[in-house]
mmCIF file of C-alpha atoms in Angstrom:
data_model
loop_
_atom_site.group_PDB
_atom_site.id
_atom_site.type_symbol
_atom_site.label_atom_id
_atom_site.label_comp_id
_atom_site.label_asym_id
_atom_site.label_seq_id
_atom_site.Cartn_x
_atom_site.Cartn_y
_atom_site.Cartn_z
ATOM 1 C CA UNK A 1 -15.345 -24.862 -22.687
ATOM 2 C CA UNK A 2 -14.074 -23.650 -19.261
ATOM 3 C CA UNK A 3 -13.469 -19.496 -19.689
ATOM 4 C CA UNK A 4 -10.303 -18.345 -17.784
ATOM 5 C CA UNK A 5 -11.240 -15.771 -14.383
ATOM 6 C CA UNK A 6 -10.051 -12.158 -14.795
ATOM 7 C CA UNK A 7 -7.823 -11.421 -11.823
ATOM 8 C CA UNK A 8 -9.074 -9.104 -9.287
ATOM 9 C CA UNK A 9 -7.372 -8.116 -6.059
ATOM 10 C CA UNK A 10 -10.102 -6.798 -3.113
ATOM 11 C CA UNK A 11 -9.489 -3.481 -0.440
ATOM 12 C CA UNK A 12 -11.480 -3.597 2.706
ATOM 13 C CA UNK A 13 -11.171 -0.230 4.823
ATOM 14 C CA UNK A 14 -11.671 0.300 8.277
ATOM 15 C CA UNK A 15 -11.676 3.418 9.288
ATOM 16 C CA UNK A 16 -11.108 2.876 13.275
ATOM 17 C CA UNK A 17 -7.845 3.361 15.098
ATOM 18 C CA UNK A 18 -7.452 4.241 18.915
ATOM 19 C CA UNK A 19 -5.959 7.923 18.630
ATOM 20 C CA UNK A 20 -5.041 10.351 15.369
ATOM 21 C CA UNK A 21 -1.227 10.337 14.695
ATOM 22 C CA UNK A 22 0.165 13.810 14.179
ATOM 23 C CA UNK A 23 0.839 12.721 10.534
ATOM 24 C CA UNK A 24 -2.175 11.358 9.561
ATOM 25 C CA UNK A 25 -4.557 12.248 6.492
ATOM 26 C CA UNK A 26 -6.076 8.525 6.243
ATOM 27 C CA UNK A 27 -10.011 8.433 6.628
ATOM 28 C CA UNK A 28 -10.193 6.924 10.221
ATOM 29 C CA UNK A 29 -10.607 8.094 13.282
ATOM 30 C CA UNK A 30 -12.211 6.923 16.846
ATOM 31 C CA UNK A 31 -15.472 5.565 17.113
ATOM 32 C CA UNK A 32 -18.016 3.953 19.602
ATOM 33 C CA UNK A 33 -18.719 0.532 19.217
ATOM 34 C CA UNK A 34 -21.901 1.364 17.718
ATOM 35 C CA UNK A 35 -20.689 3.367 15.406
ATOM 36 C CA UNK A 36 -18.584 0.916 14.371
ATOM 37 C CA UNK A 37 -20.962 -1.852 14.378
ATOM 38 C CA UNK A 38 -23.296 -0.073 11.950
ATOM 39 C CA UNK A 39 -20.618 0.675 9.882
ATOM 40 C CA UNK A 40 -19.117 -3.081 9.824
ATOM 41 C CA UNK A 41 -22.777 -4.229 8.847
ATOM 42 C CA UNK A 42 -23.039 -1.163 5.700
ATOM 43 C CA UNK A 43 -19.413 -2.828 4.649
ATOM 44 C CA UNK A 44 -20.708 -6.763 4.727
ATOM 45 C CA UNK A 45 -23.739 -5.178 2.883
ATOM 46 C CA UNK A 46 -21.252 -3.570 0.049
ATOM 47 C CA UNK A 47 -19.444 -6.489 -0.021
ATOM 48 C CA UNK A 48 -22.147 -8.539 -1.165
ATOM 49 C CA UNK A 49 -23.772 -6.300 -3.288
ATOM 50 C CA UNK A 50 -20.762 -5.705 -5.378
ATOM 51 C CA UNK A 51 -20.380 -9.621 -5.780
ATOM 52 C CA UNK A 52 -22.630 -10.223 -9.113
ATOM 53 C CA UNK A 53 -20.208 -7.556 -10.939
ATOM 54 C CA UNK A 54 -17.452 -10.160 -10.133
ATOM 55 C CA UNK A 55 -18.769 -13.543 -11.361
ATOM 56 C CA UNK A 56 -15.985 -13.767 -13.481
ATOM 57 C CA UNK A 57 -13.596 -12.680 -11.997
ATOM 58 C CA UNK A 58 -10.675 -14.995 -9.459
ATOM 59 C CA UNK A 59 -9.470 -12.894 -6.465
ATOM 60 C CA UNK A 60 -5.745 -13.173 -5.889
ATOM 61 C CA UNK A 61 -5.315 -10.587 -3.233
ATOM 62 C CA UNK A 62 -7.057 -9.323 -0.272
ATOM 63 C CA UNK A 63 -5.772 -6.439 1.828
ATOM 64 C CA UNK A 64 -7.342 -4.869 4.864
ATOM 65 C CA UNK A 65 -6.579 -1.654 5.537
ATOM 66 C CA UNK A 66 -6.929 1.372 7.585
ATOM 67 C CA UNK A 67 -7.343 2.667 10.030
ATOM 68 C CA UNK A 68 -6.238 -0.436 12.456
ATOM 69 C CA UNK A 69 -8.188 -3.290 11.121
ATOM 70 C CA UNK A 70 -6.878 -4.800 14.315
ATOM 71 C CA UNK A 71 -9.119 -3.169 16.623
ATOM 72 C CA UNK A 72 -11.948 -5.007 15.623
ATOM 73 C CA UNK A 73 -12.970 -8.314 17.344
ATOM 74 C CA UNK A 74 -12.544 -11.440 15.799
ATOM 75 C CA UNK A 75 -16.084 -12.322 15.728
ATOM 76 C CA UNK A 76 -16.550 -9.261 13.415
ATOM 77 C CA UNK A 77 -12.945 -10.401 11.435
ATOM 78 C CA UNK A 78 -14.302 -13.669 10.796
ATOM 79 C CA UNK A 79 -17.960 -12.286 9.611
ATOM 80 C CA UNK A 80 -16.107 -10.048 7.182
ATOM 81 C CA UNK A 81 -13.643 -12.827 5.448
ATOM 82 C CA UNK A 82 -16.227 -15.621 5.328
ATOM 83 C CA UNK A 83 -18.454 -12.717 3.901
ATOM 84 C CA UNK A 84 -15.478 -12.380 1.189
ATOM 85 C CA UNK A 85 -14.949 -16.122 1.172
ATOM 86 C CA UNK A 86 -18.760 -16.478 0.497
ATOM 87 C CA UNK A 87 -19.097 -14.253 -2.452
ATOM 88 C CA UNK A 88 -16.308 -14.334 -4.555
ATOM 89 C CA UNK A 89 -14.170 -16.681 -5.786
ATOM 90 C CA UNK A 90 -10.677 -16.964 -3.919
ATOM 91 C CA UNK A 91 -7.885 -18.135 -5.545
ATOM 92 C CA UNK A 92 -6.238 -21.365 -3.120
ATOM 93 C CA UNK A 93 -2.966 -19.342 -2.934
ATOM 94 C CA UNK A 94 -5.109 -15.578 -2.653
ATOM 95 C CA UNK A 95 -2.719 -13.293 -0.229
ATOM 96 C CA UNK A 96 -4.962 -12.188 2.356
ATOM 97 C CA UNK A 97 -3.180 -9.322 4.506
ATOM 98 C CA UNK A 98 -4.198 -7.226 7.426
ATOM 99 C CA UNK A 99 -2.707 -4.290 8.808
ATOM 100 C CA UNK A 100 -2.153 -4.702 12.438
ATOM 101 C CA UNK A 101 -0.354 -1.938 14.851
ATOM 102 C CA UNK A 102 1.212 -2.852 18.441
ATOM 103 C CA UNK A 103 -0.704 -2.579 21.349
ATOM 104 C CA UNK A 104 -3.948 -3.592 19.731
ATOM 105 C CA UNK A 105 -3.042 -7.026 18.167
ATOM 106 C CA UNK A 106 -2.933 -9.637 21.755
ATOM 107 C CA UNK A 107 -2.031 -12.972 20.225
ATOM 108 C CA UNK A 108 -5.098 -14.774 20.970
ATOM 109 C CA UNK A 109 -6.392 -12.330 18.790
ATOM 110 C CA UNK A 110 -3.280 -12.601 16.234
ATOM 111 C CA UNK A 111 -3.939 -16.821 16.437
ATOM 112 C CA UNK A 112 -7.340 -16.176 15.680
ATOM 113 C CA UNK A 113 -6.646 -14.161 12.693
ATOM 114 C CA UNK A 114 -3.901 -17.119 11.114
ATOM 115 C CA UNK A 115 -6.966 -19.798 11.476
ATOM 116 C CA UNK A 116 -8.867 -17.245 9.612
ATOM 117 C CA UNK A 117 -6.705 -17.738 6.530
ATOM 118 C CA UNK A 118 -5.156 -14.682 7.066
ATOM 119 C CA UNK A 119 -1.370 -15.404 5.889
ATOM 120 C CA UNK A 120 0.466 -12.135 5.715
ATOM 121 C CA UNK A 121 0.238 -9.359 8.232
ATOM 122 C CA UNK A 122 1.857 -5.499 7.800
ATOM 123 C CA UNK A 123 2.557 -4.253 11.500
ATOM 124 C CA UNK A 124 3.260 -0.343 11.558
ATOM 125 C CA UNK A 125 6.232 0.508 13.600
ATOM 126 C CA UNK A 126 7.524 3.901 12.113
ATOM 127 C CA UNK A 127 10.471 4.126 14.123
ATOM 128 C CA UNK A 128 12.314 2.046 17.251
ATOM 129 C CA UNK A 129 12.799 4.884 19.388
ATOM 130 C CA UNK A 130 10.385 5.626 21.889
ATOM 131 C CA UNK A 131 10.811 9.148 21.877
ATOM 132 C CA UNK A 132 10.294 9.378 18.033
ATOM 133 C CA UNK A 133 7.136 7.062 18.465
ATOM 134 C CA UNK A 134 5.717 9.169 21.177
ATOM 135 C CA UNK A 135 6.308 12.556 18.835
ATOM 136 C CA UNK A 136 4.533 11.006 15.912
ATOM 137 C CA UNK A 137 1.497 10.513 18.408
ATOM 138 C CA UNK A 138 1.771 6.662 18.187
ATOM 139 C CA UNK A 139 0.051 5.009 21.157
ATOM 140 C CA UNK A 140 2.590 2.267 21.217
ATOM 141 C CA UNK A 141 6.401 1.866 22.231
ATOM 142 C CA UNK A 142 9.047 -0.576 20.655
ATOM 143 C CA UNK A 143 8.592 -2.744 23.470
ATOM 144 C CA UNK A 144 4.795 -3.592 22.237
ATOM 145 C CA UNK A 145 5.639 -3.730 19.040
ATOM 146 C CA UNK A 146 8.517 -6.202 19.593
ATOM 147 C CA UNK A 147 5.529 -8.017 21.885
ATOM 148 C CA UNK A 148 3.258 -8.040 19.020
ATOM 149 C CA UNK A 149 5.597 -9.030 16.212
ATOM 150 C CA UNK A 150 7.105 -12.338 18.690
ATOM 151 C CA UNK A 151 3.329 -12.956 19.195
ATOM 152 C CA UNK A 152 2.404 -13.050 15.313
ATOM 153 C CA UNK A 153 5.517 -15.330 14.687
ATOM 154 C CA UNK A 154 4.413 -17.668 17.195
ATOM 155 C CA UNK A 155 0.831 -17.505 15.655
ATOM 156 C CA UNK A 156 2.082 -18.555 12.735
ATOM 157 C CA UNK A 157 2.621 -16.216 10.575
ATOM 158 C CA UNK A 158 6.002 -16.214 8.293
ATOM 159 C CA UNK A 159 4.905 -13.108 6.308
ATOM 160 C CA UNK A 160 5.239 -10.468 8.392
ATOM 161 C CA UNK A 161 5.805 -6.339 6.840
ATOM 162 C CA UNK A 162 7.265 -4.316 8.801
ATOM 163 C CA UNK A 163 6.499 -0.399 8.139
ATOM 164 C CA UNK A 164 9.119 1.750 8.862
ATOM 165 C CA UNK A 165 9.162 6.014 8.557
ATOM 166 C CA UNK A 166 11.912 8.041 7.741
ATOM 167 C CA UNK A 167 12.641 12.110 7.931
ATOM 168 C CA UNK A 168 10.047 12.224 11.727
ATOM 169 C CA UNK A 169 10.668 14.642 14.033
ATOM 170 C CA UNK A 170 13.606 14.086 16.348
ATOM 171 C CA UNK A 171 15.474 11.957 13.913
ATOM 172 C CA UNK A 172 19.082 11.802 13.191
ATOM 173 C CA UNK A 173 21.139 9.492 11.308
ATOM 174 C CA UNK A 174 22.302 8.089 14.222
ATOM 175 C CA UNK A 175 18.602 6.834 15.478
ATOM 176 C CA UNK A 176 17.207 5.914 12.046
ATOM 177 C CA UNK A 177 20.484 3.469 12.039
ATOM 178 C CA UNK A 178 19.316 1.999 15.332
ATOM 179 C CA UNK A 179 15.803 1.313 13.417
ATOM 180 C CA UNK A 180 16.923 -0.122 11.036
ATOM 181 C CA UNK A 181 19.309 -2.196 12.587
ATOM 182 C CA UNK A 182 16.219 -3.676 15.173
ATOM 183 C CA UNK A 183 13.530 -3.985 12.488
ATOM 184 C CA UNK A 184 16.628 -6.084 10.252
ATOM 185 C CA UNK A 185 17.151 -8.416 13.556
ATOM 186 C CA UNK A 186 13.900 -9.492 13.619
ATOM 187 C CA UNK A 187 14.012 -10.970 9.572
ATOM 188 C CA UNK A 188 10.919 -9.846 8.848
ATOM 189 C CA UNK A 189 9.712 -11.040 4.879
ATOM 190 C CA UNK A 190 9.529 -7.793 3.894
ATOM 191 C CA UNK A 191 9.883 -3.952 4.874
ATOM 192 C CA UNK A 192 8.094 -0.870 4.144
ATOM 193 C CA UNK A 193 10.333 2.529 4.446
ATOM 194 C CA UNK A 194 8.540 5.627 3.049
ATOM 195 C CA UNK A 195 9.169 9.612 4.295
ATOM 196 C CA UNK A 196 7.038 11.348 6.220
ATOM 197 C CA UNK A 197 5.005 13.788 4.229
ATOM 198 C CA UNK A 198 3.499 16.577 5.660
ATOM 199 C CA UNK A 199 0.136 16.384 4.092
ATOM 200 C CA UNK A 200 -2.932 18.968 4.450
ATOM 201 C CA UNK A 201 -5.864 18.156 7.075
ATOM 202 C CA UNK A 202 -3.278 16.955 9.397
ATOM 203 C CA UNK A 203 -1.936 18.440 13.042
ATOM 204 C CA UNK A 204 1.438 18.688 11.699
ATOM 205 C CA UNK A 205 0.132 20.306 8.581
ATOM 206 C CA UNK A 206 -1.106 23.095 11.325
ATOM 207 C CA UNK A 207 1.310 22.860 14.190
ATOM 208 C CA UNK A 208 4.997 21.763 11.540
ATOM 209 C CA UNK A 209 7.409 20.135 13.520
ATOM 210 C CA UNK A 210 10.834 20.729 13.710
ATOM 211 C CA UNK A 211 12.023 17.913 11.100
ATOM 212 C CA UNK A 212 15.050 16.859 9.841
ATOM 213 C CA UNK A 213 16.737 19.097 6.813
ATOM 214 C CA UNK A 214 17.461 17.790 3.388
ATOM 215 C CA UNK A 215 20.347 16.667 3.429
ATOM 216 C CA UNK A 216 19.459 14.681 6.775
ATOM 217 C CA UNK A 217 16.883 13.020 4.487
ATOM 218 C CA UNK A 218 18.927 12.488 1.753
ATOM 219 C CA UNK A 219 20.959 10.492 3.976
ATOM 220 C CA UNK A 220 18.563 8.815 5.645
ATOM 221 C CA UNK A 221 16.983 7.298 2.319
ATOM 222 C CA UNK A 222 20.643 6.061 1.078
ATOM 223 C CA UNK A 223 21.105 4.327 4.472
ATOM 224 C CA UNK A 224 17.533 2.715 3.790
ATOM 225 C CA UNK A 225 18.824 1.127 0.497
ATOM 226 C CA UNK A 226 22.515 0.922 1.795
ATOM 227 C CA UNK A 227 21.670 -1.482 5.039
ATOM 228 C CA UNK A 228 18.397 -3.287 3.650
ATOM 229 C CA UNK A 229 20.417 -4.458 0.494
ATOM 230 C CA UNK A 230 23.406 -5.741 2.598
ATOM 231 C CA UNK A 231 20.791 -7.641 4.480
ATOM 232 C CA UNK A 232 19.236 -9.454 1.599
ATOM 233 C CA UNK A 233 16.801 -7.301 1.123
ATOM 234 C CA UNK A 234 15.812 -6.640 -2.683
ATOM 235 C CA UNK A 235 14.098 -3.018 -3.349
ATOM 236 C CA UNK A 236 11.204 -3.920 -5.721
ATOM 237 C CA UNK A 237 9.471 -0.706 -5.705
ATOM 238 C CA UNK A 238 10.523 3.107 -4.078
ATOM 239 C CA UNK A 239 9.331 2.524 -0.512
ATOM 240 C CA UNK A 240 9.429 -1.337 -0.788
ATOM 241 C CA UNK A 241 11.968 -3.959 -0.065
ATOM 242 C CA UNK A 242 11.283 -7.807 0.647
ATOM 243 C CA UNK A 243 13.089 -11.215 0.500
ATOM 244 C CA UNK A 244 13.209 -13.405 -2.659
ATOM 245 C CA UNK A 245 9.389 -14.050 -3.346
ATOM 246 C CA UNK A 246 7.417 -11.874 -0.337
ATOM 247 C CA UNK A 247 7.004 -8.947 -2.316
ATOM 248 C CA UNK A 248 3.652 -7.494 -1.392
ATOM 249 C CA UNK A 249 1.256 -9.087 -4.483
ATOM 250 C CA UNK A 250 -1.296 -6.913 -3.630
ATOM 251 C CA UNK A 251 0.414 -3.481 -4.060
ATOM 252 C CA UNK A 252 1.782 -4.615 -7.086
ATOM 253 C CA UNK A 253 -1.635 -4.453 -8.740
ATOM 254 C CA UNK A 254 -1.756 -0.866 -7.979
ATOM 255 C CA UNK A 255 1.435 -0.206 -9.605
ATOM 256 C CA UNK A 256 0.784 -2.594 -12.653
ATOM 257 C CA UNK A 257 -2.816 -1.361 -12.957
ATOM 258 C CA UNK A 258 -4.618 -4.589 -12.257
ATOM 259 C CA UNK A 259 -8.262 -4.298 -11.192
ATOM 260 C CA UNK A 260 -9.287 -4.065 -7.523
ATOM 261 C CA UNK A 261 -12.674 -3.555 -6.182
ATOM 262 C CA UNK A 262 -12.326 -1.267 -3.140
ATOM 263 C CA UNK A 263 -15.061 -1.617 -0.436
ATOM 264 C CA UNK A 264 -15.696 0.860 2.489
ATOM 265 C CA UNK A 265 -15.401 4.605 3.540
ATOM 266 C CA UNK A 266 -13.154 6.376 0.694
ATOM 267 C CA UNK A 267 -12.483 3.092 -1.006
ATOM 268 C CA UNK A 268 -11.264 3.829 -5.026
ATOM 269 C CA UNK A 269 -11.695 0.900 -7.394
ATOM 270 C CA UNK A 270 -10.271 0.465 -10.803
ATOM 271 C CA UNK A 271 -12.117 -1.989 -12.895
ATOM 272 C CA UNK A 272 -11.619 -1.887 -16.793
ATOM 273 C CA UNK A 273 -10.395 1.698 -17.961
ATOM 274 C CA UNK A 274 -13.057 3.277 -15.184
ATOM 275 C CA UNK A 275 -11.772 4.578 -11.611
ATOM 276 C CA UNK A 276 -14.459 4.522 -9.158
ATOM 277 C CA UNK A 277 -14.509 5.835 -5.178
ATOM 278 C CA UNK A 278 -16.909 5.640 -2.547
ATOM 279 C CA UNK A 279 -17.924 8.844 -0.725
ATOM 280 C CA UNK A 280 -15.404 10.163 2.783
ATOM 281 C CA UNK A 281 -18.168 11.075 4.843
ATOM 282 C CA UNK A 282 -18.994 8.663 7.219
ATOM 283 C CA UNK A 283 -23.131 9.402 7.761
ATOM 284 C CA UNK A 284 -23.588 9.108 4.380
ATOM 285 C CA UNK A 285 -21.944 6.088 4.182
ATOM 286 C CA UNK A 286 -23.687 4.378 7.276
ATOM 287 C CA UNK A 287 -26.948 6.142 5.726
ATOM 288 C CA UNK A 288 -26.854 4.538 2.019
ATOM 289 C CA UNK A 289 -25.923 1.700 3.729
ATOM 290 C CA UNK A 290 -22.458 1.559 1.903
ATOM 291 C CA UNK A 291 -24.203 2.640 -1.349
ATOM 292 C CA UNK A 292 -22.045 5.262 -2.089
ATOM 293 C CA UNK A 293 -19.947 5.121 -4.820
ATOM 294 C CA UNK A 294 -19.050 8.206 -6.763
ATOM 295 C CA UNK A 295 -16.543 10.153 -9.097
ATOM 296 C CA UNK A 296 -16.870 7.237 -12.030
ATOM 297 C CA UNK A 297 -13.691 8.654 -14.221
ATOM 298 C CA UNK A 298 -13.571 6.672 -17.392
ATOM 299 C CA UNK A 299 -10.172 6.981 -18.211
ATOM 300 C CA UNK A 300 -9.143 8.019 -21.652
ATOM 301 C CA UNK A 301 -6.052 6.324 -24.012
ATOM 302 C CA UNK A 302 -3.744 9.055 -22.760
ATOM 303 C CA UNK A 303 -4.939 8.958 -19.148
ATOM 304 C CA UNK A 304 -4.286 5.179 -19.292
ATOM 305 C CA UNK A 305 -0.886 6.052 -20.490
ATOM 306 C CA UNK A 306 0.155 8.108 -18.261
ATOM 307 C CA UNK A 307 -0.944 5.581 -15.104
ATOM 308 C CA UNK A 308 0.727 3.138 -17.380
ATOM 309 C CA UNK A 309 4.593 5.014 -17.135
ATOM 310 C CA UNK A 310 4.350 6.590 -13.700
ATOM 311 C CA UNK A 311 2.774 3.911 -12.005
ATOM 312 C CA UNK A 312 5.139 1.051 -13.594
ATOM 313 C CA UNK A 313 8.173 3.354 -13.099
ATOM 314 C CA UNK A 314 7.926 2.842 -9.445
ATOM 315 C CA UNK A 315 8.666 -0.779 -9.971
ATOM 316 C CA UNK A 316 13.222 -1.488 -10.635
ATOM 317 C CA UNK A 317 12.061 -3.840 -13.012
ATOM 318 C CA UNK A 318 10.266 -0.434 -14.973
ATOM 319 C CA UNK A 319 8.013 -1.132 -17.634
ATOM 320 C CA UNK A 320 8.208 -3.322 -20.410
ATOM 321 C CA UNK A 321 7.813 -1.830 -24.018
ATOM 322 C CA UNK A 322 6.010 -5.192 -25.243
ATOM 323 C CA UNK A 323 3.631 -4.508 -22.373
ATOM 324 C CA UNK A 324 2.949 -1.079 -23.479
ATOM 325 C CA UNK A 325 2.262 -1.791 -27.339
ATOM 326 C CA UNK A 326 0.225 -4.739 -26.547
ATOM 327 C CA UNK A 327 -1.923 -2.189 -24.594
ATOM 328 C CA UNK A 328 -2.114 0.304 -26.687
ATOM 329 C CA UNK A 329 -0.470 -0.476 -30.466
ATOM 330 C CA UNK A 330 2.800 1.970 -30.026
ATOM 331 C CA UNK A 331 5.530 1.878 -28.828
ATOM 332 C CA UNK A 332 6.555 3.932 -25.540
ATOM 333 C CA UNK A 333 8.897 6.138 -28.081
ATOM 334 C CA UNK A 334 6.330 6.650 -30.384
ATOM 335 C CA UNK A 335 3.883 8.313 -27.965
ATOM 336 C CA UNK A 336 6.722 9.493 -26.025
ATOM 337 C CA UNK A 337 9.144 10.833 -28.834
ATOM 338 C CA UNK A 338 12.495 11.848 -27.445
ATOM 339 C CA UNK A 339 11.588 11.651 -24.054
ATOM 340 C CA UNK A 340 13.305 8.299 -22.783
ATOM 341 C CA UNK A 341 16.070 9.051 -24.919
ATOM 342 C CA UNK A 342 16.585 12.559 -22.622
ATOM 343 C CA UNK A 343 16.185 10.854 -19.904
ATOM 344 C CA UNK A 344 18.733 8.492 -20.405
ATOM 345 C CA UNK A 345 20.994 11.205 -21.460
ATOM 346 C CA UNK A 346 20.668 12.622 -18.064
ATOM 347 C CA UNK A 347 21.261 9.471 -16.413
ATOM 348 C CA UNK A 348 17.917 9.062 -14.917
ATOM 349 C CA UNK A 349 16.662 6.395 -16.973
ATOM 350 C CA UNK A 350 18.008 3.381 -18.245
ATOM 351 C CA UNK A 351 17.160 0.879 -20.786
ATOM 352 C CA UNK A 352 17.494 -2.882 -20.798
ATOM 353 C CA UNK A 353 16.981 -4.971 -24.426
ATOM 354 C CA UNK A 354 16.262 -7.750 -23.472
ATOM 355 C CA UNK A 355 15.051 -11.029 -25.627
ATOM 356 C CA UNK A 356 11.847 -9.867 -27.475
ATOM 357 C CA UNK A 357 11.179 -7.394 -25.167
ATOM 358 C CA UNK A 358 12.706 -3.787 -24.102
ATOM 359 C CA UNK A 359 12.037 -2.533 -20.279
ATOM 360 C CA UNK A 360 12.850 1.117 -19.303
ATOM 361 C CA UNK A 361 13.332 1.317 -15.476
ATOM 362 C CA UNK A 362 14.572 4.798 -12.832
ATOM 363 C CA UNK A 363 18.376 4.665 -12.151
ATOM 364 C CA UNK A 364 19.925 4.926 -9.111
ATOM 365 C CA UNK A 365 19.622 9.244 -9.269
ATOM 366 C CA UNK A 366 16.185 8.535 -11.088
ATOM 367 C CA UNK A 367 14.951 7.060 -8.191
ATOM 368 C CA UNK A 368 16.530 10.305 -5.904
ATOM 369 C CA UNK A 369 14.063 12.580 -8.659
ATOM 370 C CA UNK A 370 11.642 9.832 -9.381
ATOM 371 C CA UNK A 371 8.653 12.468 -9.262
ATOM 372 C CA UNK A 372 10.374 14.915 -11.635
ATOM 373 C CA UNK A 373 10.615 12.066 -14.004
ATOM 374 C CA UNK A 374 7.365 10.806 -14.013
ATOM 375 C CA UNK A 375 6.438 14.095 -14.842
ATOM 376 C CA UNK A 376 7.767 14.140 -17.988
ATOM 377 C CA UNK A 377 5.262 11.402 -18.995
ATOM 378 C CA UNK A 378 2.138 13.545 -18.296
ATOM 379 C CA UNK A 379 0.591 14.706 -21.619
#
């Protein structure tokens, strides 16, 4: 009798990128090519190693990530995905994405990436003004990213993200509309449009920018919603917005808690009920020979909970109360007496009965709060 693959989704960091944006708190940096050679062989190593753990298992997605996974040469590309190809089992449809920002992606490079098998590609644009770009420390300008993107299309590749930041210094209403409208004339299959957060470790953590105020960004995040929607653009998640059927499949198993094996510097993994991730220092790493993996956190029935509401509340669609007592044998009311009801009294929840099932999803102001909602389903 044939037994059924579990589904597992794959993360592959690389931690390389040409210059530090102002913003940044993501482990990459610079790096000479032998750095980055040793530390491209420790990954294929991981990789590998990792493999007999996943016998079972069917990957669906694969996302490289950084960092600019586009820096790297093809020759090292290819070694990588027929290193993935070679150990696990893919699924024939698996979503293979790489993220890819202007001025490193040359379309020889891009065409060699499509014969790969890589079929979807997220290309980090931030903002279409040249003067925002150039205060975010970006090393690009929207004239290479509009070369890169026309050289991906022509490479092949129909699923394109485009990632898009709101709230930068410099920013007005005015400019974010001109953003928008230039990333919506290009029809990319989907768009990425998150805030800027000014997070610790970074240079505008230590030097803060002059940035827009709140009700600028209030704004600013209706006119996201506002102009993708009238442009056929469906918000599946917060930050997220894609055509009919290019939502990104691999971010969706973070938010409905699939597994995914994370390999590389910092990489977290969740496999079963037990949250894994690899050390951040980048000696060690090369030195255990991508060995590294620490903080096991075997999550308890509450903890599970918890990721179960806040994660699945990013999602419109919400969570699904069927889901939730298959998991764990209650319902969402039950464990959460009273709470959805107040929330729905306030107007930041709502509730859809549907056949045989009931889903709970943010409302419009939800979404506006969505963090001091969530909150409410921490034990």
């Amino acid at each position: 009798m044939k037994t059924e693959r579990r589904p597992l989704s794959l993360y592959l960091h690389i931690p390389f990128c040409v210059r530090k944006c102002l913003y940044c708190d993501f482990l990459s940096g610079p790096r000479t090519k032998e750095e980055q050679e040793r530390y491209l062989s420790c990954l294929i190593r991981e990789i590998r190693r990792e493999a007999d753990a996943c016998k079972d298992c069917l990957v669906e997605t694969v996302f490289v990530g950084g960092g600019t996974p586009s820096l790297l040469a093809p020759e090292w590309m290819e070694r990588i995905l027929l290193t993935v190809s070679g150990s696990y089992h893919l699924a024939k449809d698996c979503e293979i994405t790489i993220e890819a920002n202007p001025g490193t992606a040359p379309k020889p490079k891009l065409c060699s990436l499509f014969r790969m098998g890589v079929n979807r590609l997220s290309i980090g644009l931030q903002s279409a003004v040249d003067e925002e770009l150039a205060a975010l420390g970006r090393i690009h300008t929207f004239s290479d990213f509009l070369a890169t993107y026309e050289a991906a299309a022509e490479a092949g590749f129909t699923n394109i993200n485009v990632d898009l930041m709101s709230g930068i210094p410099l920013q007005s209403a005015e400019s974010w509309t001109k953003t928008l409208e230039r990333a919506l004339s290009l029809e990319p299959a989907h768009i990425s449009a998150y805030s800027l957060i000014i997070e610790e470790g970074t240079y505008f953590y230590e030097h803060r920018p002059s940035l827009p105020d709140e009700e600028t960004d209030r704004l600013l995040y209706r006119m996201t919603n506002e102009m993708l929607g009238a442009h056929g653009y469906h918000r599946y998640e917060i930050s997220n917005y894609a055509r009919e059927g290019f939502e990104c499949r691999h971010n969706l198993v973070y938010w409905r808690r699939g597994e995914y094996a994370g390999f590389g510097l910092g990489a977290a993994s969740l496999v079963g009920n037990a949250r894994y991730r690899n050390c951040e220092d980048f000696d060690a790493y090369i030195g255990r020979e991508g060995d590294c993996r620490q903080e096991e956190n075997v999550l308890s029935v509450p903890e599970q909970m918890e990721e179960f509401m806040f994660l699945g509340l990013r999602l419109t669609r919400g969570v699904s109360n069927l889901d939730f007592r298959k998991a764990f044998g209650r319902t969402i009311q039950e464990v959460y007496p009273g709470i959805t009801e107040g929330l729905i009294g306030q107007g930041l929840l709502c509730r859809d009965k549907g056949e045989g099932d009931e889903r709970f999803f943010l409302s419009e102001r939800g979404l506006d709060v969505s963090n001091r909602v969530m909150a409410e389903f921490l034990f």
